[in-house]
Coordinates of C-alpha atoms and ligand atoms in Angstrom, one line a residue:
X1 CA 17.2 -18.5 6.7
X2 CA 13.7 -17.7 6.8
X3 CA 11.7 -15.2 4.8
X4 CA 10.3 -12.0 6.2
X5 CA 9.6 -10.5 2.8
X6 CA 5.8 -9.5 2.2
X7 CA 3.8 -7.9 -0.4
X8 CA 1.6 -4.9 -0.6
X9 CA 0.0 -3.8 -4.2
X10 CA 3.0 -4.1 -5.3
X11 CA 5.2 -2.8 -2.6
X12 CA 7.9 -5.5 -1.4
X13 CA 8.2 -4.7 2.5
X14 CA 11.5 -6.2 4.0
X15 CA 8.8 -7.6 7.3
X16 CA 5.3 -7.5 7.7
X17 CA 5.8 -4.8 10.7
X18 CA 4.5 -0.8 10.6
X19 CA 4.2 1.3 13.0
X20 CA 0.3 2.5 13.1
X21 CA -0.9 6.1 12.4
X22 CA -0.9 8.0 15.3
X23 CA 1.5 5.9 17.7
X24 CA 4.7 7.0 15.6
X25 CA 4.1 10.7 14.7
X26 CA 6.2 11.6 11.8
X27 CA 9.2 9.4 12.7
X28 CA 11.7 11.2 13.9
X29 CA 11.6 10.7 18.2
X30 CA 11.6 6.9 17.1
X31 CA 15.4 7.6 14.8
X32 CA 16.8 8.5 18.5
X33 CA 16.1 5.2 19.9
X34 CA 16.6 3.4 16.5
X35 CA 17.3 2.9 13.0
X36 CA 14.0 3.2 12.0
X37 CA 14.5 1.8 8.5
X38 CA 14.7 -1.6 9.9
X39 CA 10.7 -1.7 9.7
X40 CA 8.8 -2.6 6.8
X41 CA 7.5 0.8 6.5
X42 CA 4.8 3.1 8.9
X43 CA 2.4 4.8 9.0
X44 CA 2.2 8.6 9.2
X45 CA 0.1 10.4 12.0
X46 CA -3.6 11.0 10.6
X47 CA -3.3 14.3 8.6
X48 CA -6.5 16.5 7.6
X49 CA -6.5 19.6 5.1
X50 CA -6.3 22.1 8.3
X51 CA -3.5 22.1 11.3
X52 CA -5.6 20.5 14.1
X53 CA -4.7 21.4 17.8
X54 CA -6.7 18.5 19.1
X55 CA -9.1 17.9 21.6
X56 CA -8.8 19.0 25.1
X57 CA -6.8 17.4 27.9
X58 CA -7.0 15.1 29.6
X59 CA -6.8 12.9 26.6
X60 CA -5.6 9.6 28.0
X61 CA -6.9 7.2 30.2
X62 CA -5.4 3.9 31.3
X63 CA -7.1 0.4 31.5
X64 CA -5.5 -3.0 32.3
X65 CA -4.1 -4.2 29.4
X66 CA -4.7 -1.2 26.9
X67 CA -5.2 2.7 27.3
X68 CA -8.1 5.3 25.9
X69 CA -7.0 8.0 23.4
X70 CA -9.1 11.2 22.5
X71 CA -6.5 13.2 20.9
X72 CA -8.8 14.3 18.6
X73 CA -6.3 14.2 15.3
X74 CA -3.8 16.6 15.9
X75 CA -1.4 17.3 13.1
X76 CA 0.3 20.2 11.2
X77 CA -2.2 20.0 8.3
X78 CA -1.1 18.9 4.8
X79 CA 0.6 21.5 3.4
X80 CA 3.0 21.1 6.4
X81 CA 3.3 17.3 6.2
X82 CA 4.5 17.9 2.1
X83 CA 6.9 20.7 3.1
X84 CA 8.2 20.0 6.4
X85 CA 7.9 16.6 7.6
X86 CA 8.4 14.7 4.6
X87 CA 11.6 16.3 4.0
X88 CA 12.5 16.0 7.4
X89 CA 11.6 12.1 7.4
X90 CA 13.6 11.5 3.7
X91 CA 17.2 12.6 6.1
X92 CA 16.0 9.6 8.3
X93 CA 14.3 7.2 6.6
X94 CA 15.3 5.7 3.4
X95 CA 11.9 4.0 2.6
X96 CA 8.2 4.5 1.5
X97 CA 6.0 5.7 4.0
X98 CA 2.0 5.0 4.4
X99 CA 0.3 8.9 4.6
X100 CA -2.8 8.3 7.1
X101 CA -4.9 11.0 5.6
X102 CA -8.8 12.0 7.8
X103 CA -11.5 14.4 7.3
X104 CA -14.6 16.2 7.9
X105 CA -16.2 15.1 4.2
X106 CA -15.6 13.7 0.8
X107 CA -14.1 17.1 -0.7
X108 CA -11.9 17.2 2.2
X109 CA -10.6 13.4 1.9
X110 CA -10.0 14.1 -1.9
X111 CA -8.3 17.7 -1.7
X112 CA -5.7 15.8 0.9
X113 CA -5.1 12.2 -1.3
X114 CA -4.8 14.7 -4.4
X115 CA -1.8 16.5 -2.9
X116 CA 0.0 13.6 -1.1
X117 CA -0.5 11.4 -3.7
X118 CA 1.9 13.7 -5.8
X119 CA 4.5 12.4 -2.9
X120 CA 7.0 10.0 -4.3
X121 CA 7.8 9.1 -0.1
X122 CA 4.9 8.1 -0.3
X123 CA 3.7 4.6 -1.1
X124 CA 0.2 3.7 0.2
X125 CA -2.1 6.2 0.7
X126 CA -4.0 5.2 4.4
X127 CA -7.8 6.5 4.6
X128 CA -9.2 7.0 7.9
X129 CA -12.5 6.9 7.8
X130 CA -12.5 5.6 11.2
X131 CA -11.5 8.2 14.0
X132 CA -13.4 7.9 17.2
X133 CA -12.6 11.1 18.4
X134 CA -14.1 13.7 15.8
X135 CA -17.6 15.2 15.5
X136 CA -18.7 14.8 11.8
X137 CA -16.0 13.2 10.4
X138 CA -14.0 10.2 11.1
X139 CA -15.7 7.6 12.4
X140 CA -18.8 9.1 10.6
X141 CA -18.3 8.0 7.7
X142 CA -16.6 4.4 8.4
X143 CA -19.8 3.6 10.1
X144 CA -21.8 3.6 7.2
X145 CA -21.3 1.6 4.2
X146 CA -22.8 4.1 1.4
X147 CA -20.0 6.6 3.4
X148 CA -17.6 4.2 2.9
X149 CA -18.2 3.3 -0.9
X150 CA -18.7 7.0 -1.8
X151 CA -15.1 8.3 -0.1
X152 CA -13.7 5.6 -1.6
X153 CA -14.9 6.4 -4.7
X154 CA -13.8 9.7 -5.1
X155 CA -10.4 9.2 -3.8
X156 CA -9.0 6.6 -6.2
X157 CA -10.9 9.0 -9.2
X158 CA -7.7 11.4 -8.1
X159 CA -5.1 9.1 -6.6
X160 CA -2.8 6.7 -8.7
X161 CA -1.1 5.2 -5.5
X162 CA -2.8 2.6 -4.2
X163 CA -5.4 3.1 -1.7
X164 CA -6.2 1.6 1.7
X165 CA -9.2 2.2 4.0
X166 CA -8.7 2.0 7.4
X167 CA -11.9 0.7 9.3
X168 CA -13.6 1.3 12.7
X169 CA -14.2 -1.6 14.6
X170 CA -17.9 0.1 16.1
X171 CA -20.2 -1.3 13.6
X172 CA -22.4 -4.0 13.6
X173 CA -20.8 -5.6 10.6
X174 CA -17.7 -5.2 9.5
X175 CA -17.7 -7.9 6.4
X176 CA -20.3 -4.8 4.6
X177 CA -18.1 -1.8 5.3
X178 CA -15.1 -3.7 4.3
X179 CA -17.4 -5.2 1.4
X180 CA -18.2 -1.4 0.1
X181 CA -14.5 -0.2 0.5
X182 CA -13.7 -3.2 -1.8
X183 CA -16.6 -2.0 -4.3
X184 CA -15.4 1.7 -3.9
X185 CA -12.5 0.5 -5.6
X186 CA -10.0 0.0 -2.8
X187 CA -6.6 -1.5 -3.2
X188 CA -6.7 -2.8 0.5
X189 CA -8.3 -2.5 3.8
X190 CA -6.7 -1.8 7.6
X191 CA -8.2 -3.0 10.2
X192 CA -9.3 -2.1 13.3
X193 CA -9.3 1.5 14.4
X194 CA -9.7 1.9 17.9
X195 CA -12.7 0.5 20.2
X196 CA -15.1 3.0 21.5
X197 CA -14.3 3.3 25.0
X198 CA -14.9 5.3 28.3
X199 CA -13.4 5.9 32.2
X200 CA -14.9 7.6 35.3
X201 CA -12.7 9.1 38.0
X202 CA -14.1 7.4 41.5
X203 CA -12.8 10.6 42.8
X204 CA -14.2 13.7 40.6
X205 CA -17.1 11.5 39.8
X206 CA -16.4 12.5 36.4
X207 CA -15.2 10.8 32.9
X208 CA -12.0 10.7 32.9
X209 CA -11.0 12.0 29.3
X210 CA -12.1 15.7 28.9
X211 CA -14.2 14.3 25.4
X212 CA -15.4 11.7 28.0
X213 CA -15.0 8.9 25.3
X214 CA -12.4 8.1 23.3
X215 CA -10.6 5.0 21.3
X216 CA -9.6 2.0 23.2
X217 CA -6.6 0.1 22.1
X218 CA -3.4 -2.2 23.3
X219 CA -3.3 -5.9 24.1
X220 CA -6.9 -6.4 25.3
X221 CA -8.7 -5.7 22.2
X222 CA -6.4 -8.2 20.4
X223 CA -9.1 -11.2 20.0
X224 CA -11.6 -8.9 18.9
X225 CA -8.9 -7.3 15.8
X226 CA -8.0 -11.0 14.8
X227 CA -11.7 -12.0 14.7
X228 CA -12.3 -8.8 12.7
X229 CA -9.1 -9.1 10.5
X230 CA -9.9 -12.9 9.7
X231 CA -13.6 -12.0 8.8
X232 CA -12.9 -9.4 6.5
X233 CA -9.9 -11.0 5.0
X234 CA -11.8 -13.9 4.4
X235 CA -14.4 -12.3 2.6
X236 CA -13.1 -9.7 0.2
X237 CA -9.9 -9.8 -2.3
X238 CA -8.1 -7.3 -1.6
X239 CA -4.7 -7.1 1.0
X240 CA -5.5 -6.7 4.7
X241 CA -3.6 -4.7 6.9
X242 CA -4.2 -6.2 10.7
X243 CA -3.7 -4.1 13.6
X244 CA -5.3 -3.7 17.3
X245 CA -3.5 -4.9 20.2
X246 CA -0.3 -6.4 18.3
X247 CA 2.4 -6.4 20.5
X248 CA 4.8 -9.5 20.2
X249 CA 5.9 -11.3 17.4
X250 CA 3.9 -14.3 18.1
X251 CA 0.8 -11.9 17.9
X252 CA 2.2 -11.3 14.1
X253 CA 2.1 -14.3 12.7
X254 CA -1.4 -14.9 14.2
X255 CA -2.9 -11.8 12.7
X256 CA -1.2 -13.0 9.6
X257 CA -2.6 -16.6 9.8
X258 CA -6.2 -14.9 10.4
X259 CA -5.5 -13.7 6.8
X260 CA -3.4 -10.0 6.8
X261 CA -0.7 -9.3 4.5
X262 CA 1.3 -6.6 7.1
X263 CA 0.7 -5.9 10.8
X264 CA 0.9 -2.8 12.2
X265 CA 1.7 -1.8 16.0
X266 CA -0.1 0.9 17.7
X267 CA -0.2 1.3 21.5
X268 CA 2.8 -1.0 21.9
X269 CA 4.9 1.8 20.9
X270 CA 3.8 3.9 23.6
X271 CA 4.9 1.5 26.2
X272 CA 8.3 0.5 24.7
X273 CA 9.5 2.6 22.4
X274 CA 11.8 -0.7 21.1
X275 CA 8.6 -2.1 20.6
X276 CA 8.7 -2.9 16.4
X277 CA 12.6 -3.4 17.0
X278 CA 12.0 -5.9 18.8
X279 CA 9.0 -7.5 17.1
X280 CA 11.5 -7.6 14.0
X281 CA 14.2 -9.1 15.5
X282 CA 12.3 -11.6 17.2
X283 CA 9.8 -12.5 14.5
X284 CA 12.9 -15.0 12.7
X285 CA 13.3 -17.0 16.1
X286 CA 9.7 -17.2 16.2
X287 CA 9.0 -18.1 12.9
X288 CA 11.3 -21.3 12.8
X289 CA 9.4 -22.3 16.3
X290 CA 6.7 -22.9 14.6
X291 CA 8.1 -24.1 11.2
X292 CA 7.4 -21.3 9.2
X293 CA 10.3 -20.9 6.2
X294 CA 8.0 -18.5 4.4
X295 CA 5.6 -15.6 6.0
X296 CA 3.7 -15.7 2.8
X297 CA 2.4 -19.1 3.1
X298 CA 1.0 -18.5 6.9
X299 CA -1.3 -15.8 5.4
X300 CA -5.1 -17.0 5.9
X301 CA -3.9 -19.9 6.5
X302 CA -6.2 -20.3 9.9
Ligands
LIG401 C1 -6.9 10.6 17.2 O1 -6.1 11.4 16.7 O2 -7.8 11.0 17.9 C2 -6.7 9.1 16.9 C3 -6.7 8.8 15.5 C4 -7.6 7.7 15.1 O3 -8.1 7.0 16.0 O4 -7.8 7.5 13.9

């Protein structure tokens, strides 16, 4: 029998695995393929003060290995997410939930962690600062580290759940952004949002996505979110969630050895939707491969 059990401020997760932000919308087309309270917990799809239609279409492009998104952080807004989908999710899901919660600016950010964080479904409160997709907010502010410390900052001043930043991989150095979440007061980081990428159409001899750019996940990116994820991990003390590119259980317990707490799976979910079923029921077989009784010792262990 081997031990699956991790630790998040707190929060005992049954497995390390969570569905990211954005790749598992509110829950519920997942609860027709599975029982989705087999996962540790997941994360809800990025939710700003406003409903958001998104950005125009097309809004995906596939590469080898991976696929661009611009959706551009469509959601109901959060006065929907409190009355309507949270309800809707407690019929289906028996377990705390991560609320991935964007904006435009600081007051925005604030108003939505203030409301949510009044959620008892609720049980880590996910900041984006990190979209790709968004003029002026998003990535914006996860770019800069005075951004980073001052969001921060005012969020935990009206939050008592405990607070994760989520950070965008396009910077320069990703140790002093996850440094001034740290200082901002965060409980714990996730990383890495998506990589800034771009296709042209041969044909139309035009980009491809109607934003022309837009995030760049799956498989491919994976070497680049463990280097990121062992970096950060390794220099502040907070949890670290890992993400970008996960897609097997053997991809878990390497983001974990690079130093994260919990894994979450993005783009895999969009290919299989048995994806984190699958991860979960594998990652026991995998773990006595390798010797591993206990997933807490692996972590940082690299
Ligand atoms: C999007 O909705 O554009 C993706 C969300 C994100 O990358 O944070």
């Amino acid at each position: 029998m081997v031990n699956t059990k991790v630790t998040l401020s707190g929060w005992e997760l049954d497995n390390p695995v969570i569905p990211a932000s954005g790749t598992f919308n509110f829950g519920k087309e997942f609860a027709d393929f599975y029982d989705i309270n087999m996962l540790g917990t997941f994360s809800f799809k990025g939710t700003t003060r406003e409903p958001r239609f998104g950005n125009p279409t097309p809004r995906i492009a596939e590469t080898p290995m991976g696929m661009i998104n611009s959706v551009g952080l469509q959601n109901p807004g959060i006065h929907a997410v409190i009355e309507h989908e949270l309800p809707e999710l407690k019929k289906i899901f028996n377990k705390k939930v991560i609320a991935n919660i964007s904006g435009y600016s600081v007051e925005e950010y604030v108003y939505c962690c203030q409301l949510i964080d009044k959620e008892d479904q609720v049980g880590i409160i996910e900041v984006n600062v990190s979209c790709p997709n968004v003029h002026g907010g998003g990535m914006a502010f996860g770019t800069d580290p005075k951004n980073v410390y001052e969001v921060t900052k005012a969020v935990k001043a009206v939050t008592t759940k405990p607070v994760y930043v989520k950070l965008s991989p396009n910077v320069t150095d990703i140790v002093e952004i996850a440094k001034a979440a740290e200082a901002g007061g965060a409980d714990g980081i996730s990383l890495i949002n998506t990589l800034l990428g771009m296709r042209i159409d041969l044909k139309t001899k035009k980009p491809v996505i109607a934003n022309k750019m837009g995030g760049f996940s799956g498989p491919a990116i994976f070497p680049v979110a463990l280097r990121m994820v062992y970096q950060v991990a390794h220099a502040v003390n907070i949890p670290v969630i890992g993400m970008g590119g996960v897609s097997s259980a053997e991809d878990v317990i390497e983001m974990m050895m690079a130093g994260a707490t919990a894994v979450q799976v993005g783009a895999a979910n969009l290919v299989n939707p048995y994806a984190c079923k699958e991860i979960i029921e594998n990652l026991p077989k995998v773990m006595e491969k390798y010797g591993i009784k206990d997933l807490n010792d692996i972590i940082g262990i690299a």
